[in-house]
mmCIF file of C-alpha atoms in Angstrom:
data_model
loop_
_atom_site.group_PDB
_atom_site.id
_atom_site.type_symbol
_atom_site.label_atom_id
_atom_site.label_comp_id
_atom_site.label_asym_id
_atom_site.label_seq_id
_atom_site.Cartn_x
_atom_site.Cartn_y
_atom_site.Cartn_z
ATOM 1 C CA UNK A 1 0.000 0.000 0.000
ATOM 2 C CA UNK A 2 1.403 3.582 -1.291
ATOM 3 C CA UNK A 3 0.761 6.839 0.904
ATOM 4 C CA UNK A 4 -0.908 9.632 -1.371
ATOM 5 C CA UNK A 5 -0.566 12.855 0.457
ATOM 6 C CA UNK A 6 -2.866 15.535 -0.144
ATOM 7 C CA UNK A 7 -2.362 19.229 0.563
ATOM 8 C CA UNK A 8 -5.496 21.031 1.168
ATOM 9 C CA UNK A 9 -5.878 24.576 -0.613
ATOM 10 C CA UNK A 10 -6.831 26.174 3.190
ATOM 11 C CA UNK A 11 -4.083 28.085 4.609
ATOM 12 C CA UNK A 12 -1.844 28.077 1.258
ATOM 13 C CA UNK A 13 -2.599 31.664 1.511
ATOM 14 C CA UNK A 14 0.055 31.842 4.198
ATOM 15 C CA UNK A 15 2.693 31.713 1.406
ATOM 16 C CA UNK A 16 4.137 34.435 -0.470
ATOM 17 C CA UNK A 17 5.219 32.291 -3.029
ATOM 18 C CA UNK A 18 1.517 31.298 -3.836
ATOM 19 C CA UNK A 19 0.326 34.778 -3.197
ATOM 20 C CA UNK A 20 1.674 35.958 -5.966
ATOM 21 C CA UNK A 21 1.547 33.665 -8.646
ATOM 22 C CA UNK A 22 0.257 34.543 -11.780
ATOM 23 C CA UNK A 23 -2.441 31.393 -12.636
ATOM 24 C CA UNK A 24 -3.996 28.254 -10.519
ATOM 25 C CA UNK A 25 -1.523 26.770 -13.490
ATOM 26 C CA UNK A 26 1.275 28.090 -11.592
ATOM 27 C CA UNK A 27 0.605 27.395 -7.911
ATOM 28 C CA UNK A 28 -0.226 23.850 -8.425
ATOM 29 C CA UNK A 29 2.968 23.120 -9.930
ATOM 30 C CA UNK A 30 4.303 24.337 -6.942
ATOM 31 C CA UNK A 31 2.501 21.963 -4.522
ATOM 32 C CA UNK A 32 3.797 19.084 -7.382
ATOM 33 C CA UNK A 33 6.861 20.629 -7.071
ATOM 34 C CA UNK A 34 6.648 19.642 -2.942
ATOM 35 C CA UNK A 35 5.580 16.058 -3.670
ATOM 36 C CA UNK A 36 1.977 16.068 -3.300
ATOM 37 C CA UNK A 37 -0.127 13.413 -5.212
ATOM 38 C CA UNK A 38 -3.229 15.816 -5.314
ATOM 39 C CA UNK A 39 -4.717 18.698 -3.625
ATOM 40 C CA UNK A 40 -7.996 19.215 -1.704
ATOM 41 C CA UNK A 41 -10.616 22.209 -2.169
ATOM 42 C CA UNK A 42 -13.930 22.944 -2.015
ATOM 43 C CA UNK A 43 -16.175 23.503 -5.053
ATOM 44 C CA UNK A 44 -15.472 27.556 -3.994
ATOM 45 C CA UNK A 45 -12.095 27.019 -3.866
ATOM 46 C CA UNK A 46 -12.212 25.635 -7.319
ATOM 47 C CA UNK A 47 -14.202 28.647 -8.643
ATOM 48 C CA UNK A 48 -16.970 30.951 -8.375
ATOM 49 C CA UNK A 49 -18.987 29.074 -11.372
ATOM 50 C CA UNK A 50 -19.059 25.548 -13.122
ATOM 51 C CA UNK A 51 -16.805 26.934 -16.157
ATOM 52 C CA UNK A 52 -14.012 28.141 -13.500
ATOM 53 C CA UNK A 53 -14.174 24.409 -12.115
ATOM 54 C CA UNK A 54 -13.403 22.663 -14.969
ATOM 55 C CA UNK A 55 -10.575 25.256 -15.648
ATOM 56 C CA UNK A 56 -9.280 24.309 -12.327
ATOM 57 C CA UNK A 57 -9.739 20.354 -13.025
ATOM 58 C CA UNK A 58 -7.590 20.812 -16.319
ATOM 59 C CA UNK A 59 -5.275 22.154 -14.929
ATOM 60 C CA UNK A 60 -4.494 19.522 -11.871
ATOM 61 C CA UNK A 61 -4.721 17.494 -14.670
ATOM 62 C CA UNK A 62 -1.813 18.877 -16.493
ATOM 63 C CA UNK A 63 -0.196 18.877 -13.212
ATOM 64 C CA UNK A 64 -0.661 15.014 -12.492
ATOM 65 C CA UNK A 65 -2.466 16.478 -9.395
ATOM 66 C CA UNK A 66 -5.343 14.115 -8.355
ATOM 67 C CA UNK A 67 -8.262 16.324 -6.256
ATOM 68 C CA UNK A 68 -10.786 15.854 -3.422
ATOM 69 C CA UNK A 69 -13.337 17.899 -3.553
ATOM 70 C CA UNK A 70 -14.681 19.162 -0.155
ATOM 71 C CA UNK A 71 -18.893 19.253 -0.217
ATOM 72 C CA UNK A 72 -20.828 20.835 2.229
ATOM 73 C CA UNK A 73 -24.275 19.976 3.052
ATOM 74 C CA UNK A 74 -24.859 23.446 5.109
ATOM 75 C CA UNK A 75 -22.416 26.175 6.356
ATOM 76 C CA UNK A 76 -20.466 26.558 3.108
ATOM 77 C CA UNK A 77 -16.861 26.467 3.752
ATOM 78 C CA UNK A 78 -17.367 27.716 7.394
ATOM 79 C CA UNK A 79 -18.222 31.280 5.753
ATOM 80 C CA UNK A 80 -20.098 33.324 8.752
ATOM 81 C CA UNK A 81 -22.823 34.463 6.311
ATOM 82 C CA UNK A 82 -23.903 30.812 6.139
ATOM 83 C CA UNK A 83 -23.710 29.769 9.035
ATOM 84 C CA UNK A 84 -27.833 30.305 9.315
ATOM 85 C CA UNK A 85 -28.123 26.935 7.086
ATOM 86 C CA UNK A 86 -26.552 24.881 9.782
ATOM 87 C CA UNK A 87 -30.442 24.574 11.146
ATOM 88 C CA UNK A 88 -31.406 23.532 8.126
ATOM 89 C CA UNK A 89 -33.952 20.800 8.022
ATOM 90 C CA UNK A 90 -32.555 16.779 6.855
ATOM 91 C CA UNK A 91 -34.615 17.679 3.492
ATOM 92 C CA UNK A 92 -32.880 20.440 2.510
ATOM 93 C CA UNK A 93 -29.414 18.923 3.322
ATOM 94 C CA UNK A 94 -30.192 16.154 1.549
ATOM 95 C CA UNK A 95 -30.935 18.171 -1.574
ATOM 96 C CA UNK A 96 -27.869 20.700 -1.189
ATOM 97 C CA UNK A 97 -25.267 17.940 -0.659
ATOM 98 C CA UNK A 98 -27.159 15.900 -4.126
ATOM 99 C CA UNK A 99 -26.705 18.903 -5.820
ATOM 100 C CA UNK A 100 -23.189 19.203 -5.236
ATOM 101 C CA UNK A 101 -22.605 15.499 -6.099
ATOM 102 C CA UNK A 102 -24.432 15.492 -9.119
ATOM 103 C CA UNK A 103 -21.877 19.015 -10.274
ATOM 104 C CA UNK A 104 -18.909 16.650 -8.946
ATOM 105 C CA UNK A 105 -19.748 13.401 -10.742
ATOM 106 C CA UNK A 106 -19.769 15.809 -14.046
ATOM 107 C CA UNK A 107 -16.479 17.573 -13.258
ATOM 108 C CA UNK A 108 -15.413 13.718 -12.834
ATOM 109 C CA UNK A 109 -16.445 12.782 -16.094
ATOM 110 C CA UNK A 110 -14.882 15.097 -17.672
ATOM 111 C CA UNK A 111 -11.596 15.026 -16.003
ATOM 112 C CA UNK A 112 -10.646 10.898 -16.594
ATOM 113 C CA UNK A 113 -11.046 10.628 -13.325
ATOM 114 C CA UNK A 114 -8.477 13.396 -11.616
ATOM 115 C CA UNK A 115 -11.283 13.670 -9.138
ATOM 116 C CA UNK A 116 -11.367 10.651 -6.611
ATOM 117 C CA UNK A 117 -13.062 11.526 -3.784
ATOM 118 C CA UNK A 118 -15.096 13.599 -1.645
ATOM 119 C CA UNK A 119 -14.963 14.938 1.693
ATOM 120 C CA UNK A 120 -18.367 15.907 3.124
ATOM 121 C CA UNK A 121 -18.907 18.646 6.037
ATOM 122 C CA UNK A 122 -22.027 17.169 6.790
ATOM 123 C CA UNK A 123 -25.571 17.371 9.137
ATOM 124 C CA UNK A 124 -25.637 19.676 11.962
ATOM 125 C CA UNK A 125 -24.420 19.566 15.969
ATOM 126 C CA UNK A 126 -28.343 21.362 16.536
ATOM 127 C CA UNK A 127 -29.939 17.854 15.510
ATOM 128 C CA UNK A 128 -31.080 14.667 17.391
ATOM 129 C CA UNK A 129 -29.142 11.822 16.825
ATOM 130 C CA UNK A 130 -32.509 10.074 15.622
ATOM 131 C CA UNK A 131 -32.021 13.346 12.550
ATOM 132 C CA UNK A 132 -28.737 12.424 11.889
ATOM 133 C CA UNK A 133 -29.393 8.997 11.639
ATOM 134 C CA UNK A 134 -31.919 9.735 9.247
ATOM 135 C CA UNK A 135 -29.771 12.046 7.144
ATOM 136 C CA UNK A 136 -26.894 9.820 7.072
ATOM 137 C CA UNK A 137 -28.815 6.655 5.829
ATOM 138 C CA UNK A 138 -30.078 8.955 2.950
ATOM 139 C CA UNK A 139 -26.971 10.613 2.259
ATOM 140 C CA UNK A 140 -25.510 7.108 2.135
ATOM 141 C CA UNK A 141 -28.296 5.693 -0.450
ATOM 142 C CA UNK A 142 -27.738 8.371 -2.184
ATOM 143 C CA UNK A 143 -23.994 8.406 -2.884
ATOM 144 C CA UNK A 144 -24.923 4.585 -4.086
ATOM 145 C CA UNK A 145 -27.163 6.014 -6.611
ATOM 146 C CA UNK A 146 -25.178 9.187 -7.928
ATOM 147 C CA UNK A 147 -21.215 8.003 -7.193
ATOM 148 C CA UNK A 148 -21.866 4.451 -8.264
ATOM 149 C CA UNK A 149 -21.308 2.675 -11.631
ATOM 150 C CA UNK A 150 -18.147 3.423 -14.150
ATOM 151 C CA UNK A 151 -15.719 5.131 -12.754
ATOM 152 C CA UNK A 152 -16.742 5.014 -9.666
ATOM 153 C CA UNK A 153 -16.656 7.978 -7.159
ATOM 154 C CA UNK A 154 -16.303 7.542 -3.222
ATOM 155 C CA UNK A 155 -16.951 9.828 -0.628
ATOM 156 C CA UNK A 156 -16.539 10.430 3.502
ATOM 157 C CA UNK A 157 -17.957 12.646 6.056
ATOM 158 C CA UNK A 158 -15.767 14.423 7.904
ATOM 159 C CA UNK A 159 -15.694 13.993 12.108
ATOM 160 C CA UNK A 160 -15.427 17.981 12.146
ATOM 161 C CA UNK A 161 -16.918 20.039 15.309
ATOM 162 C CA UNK A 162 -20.476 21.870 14.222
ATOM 163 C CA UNK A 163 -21.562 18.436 12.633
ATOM 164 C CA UNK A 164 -22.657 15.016 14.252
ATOM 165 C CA UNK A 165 -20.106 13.015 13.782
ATOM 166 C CA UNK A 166 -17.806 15.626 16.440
ATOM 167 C CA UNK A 167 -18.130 13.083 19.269
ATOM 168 C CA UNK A 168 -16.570 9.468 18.901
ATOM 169 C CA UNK A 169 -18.683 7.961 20.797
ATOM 170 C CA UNK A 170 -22.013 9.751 18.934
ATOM 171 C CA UNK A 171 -20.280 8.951 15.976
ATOM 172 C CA UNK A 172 -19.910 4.996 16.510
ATOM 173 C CA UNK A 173 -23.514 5.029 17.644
ATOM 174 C CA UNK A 174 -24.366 6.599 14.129
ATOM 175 C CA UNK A 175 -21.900 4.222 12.474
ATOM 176 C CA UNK A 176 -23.819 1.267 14.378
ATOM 177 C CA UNK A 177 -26.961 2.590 12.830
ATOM 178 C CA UNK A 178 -25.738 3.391 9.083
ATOM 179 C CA UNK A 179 -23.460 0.662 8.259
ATOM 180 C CA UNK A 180 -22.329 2.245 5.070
ATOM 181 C CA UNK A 181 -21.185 5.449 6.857
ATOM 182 C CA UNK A 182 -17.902 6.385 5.869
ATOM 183 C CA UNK A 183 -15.679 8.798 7.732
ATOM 184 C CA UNK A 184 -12.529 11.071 7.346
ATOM 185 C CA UNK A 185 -10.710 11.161 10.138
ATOM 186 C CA UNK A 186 -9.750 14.231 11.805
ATOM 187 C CA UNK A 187 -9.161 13.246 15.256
ATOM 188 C CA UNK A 188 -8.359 17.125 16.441
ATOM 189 C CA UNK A 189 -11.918 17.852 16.550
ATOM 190 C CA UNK A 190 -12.723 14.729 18.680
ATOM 191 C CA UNK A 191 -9.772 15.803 21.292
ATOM 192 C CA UNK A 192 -11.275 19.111 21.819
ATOM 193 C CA UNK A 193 -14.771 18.308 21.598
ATOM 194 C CA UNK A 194 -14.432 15.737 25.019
ATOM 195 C CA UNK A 195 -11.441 17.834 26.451
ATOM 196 C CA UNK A 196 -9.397 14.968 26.500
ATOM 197 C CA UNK A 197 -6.969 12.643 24.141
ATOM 198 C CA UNK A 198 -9.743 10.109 23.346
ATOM 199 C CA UNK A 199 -7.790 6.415 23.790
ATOM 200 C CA UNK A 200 -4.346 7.774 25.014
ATOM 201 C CA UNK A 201 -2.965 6.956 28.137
ATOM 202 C CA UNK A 202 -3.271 10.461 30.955
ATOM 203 C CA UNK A 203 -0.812 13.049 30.552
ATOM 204 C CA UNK A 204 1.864 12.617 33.336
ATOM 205 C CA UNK A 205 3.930 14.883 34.976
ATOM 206 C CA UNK A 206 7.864 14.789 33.424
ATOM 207 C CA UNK A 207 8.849 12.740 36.277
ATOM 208 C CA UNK A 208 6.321 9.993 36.074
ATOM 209 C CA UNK A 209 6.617 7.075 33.971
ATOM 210 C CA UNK A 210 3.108 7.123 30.891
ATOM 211 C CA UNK A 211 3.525 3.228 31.433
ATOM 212 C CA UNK A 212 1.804 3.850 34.717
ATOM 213 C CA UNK A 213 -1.093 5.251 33.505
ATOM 214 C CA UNK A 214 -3.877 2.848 31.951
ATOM 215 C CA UNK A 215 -5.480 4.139 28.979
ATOM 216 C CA UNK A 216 -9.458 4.176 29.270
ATOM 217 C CA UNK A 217 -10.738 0.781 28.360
ATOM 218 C CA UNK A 218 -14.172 1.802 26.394
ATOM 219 C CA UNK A 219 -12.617 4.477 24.482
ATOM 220 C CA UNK A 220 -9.969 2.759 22.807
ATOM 221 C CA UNK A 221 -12.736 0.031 21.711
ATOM 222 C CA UNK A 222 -14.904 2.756 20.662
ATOM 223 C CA UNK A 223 -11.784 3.851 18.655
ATOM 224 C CA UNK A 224 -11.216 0.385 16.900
ATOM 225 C CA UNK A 225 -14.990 0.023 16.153
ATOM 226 C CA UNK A 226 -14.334 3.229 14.192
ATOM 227 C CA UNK A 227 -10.904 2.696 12.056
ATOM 228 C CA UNK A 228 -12.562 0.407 9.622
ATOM 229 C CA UNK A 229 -14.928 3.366 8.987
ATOM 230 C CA UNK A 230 -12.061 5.908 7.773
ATOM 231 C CA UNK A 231 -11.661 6.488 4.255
ATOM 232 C CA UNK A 232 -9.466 9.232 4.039
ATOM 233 C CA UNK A 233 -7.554 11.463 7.011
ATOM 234 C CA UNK A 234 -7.353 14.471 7.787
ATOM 235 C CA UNK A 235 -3.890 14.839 9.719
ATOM 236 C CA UNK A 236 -3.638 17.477 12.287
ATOM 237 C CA UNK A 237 -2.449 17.672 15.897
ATOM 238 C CA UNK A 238 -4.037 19.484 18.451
ATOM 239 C CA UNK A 239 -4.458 19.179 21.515
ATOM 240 C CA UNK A 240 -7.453 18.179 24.576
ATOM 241 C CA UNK A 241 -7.946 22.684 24.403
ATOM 242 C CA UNK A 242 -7.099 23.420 20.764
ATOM 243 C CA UNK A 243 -6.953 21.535 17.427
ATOM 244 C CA UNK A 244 -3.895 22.829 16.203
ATOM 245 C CA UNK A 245 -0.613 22.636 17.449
ATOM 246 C CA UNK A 246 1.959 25.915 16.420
ATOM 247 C CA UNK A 247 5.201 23.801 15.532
ATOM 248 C CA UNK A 248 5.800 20.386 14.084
ATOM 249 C CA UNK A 249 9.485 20.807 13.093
ATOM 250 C CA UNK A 250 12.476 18.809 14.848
ATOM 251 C CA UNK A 251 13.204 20.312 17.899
ATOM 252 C CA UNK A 252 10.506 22.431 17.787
ATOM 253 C CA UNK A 253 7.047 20.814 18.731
ATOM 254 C CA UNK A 254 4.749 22.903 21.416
ATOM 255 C CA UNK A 255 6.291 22.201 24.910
ATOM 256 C CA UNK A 256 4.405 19.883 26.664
ATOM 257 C CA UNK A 257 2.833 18.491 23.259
ATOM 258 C CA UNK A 258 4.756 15.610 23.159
ATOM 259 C CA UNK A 259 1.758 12.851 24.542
ATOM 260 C CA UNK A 260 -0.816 14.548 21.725
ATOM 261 C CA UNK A 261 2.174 13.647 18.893
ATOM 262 C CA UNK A 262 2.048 10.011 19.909
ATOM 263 C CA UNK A 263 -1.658 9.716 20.247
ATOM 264 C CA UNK A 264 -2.282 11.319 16.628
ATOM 265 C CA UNK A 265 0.103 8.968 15.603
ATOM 266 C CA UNK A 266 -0.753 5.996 16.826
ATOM 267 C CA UNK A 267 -4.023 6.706 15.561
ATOM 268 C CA UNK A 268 -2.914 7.017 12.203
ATOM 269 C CA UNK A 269 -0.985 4.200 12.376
ATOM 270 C CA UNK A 270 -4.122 2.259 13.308
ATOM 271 C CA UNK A 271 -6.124 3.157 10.597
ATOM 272 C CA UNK A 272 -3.355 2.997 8.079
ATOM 273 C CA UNK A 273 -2.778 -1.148 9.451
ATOM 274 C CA UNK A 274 -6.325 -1.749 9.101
ATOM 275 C CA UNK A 275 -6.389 -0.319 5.391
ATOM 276 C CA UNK A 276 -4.139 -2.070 4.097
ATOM 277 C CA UNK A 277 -5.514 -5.429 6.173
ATOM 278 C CA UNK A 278 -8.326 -4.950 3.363
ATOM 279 C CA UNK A 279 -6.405 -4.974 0.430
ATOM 280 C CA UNK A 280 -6.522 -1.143 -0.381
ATOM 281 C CA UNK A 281 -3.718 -0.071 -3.025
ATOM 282 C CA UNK A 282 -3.398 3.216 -1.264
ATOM 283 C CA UNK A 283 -4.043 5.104 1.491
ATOM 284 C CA UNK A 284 -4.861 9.319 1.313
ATOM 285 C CA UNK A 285 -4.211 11.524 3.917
ATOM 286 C CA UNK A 286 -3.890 15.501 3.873
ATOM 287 C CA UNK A 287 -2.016 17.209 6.533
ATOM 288 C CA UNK A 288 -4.269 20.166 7.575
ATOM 289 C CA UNK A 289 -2.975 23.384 9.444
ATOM 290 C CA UNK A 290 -4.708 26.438 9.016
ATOM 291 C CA UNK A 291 -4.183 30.436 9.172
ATOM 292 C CA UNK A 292 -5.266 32.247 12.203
ATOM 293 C CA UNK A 293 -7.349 31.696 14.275
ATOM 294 C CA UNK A 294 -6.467 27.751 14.106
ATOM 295 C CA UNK A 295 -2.747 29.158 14.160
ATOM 296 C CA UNK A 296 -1.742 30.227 17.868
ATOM 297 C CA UNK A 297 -1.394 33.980 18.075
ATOM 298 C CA UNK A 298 0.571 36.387 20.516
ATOM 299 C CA UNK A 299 -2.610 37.820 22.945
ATOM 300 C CA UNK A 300 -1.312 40.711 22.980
ATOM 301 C CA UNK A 301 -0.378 41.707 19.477
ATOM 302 C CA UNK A 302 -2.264 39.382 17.579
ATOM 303 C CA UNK A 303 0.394 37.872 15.433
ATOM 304 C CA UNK A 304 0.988 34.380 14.608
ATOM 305 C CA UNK A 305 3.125 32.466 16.515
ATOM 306 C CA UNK A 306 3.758 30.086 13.552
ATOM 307 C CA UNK A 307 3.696 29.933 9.521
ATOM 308 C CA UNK A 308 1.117 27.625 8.638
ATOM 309 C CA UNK A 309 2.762 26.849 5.298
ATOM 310 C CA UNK A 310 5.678 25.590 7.136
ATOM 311 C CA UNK A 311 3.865 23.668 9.854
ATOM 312 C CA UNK A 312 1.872 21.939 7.010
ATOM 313 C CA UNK A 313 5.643 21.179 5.637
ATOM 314 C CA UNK A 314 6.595 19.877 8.615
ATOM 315 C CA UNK A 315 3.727 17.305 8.655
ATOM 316 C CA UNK A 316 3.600 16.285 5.137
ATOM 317 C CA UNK A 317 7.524 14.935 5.978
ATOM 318 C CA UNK A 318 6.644 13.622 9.572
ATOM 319 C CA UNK A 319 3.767 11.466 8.165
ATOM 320 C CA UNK A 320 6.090 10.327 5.329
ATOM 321 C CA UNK A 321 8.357 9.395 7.551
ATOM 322 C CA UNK A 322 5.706 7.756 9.961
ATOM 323 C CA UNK A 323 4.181 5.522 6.985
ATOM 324 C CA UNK A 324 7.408 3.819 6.898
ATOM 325 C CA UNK A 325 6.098 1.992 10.151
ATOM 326 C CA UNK A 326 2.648 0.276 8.903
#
């Protein structure tokens, strides 16, 4: 099994380099140029229309860029003048997320495939888990019916905070409900959302030995009922009070961070075993860090206390590097 890494078109703002290039030609021969097998964006992030999409899927395909396209059943993009459709009824979800997968499978076709996947910011935190199951057993027949047949297209909701799958142990529950839910994984938003590292062993004091400390029984099986569920990851590390650590480079990792960087990976690791335990030819993962206010900032001026472009750097080479281990 290869590792395809993914850089996600959030936060490449951060870099001056990409600021100012002349054409979406240009900057994503600079993320080819850094080794990624594809790039993830939105269908905004693509292009204000259908014409500017299928601009944007030529050129990845020049680039020998694979995409995944990020969908959003309400609260486009995390934009605060949507946030209003968050309360929007199953129904209407339902129809905003078929519209976007019925504009996706036709970029598809068009593109011999350069688009593999989709990530879905799905459902809402405001519903009842009896809505979500309801949306999420639709949303799954109805990825059978539009992503199915030739060339076939896949797709994964995303375990982000606002939406229901931001608890574990709600999203197992939904998962034991909707057996053809599939997730991405992005584990930062589970650590914050329960205040805790969900299946790691209690952060110690730097004189006491981790060994001592048993990890928490139910949540690590509530963590292996979920791996087979992950399609695709979403690697960040944060932290039990923030989902985004500042530094990743050698030498340089938050103080105190340590126990978080071995519980991210070791989730990773688990989910990358039990892929390739069913046969898939590859696994993707895109390392996520974001601009401000997901980057830590100085309180009193403001100012970011790390580049986001070069944390993001810094991951794409430790998870390289970790992927040697499965």
């Amino acid at each position: 099994m290869r590792l395809n890494v993914f850089r996600s078109l959030w936060g490449c703002e951060a870099n001056l380099e990409w600021r100012e290039a002349k054409s979406t030609l240009e900057r994503l021969l600079q993320l080819r140029g850094l080794g990624y097998s594809g790039v993830e964006a939105s269908l905004n992030d693509m292009g204000a229309c259908p014409a500017a999409r299928r601009d944007f899927v030529q050129c990845a395909m020049s680039c020998d860029l694979n995409i995944i396209v990020g969908a959003y059943t309400s609260w486009t993009d995390y934009d605060a003048s949507d946030r209003h459709s968050l309360h929007n009824a199953v129904s209407a979800q339902l129809v905003a997320y078929e519209r976007q997968l019925d504009e996706v499978r036709a970029l598809q076709s068009d593109s011999h495939n350069t688009i593999i996947h989709v990530n879905v910011h799905s459902g809402s935190d405001t519903w009842t888990e009896e809505q979500a199951t309801e949306f999420y057993s639709r949303a799954c027949a109805l990825e059978a019916d539009v992503c199915g047949g030739a060339g076939a297209l896949s797709a994964s909701h995303e375990t982000h905070r606002g939406r229901p799958l931001a608890n574990p142990f709600a999203a197992r529950r939904l998962c034991d409900q909707c057996p053809d839910l599939r997730l991405t994984l992005d584990a930062s938003h589970w650590m914050v959302v329960c205040e805790r590292l969900v299946g790691a062993p209690a952060v110690t004091p730097p004189d006491t030995t981790p060994a001592l400390f048993s990890v928490d029984a139910f949540e690590v099986e509530t963590l292996l009922a979920l791996y087979p569920r992950v399609d695709h990851i979403h690697a960040r590390v944060g932290s039990a009070q923030a989902p985004q650590v500042g530094h990743l480079a050698a030498g340089a990792t938050d103080a105190g961070m340590e126990p978080a960087v071995r519980a991210f990976a070791d989730m990773w690791l688990a989910v990358w075993r039990q892929q390739r335990s069913r046969g898939m030819a590859a696994a993707t993962v895109t390392p996520e860090y974001g601009p401000m206010p997901y980057t830590p900032q100085c309180p009193t001026s403001g100012r970011a206390l790390s580049d986001c472009w070069d944390t993001t750097e810094s991951a794409h080479a430790h998870l390289r590097a970790l992927f040697d281990r499965v």
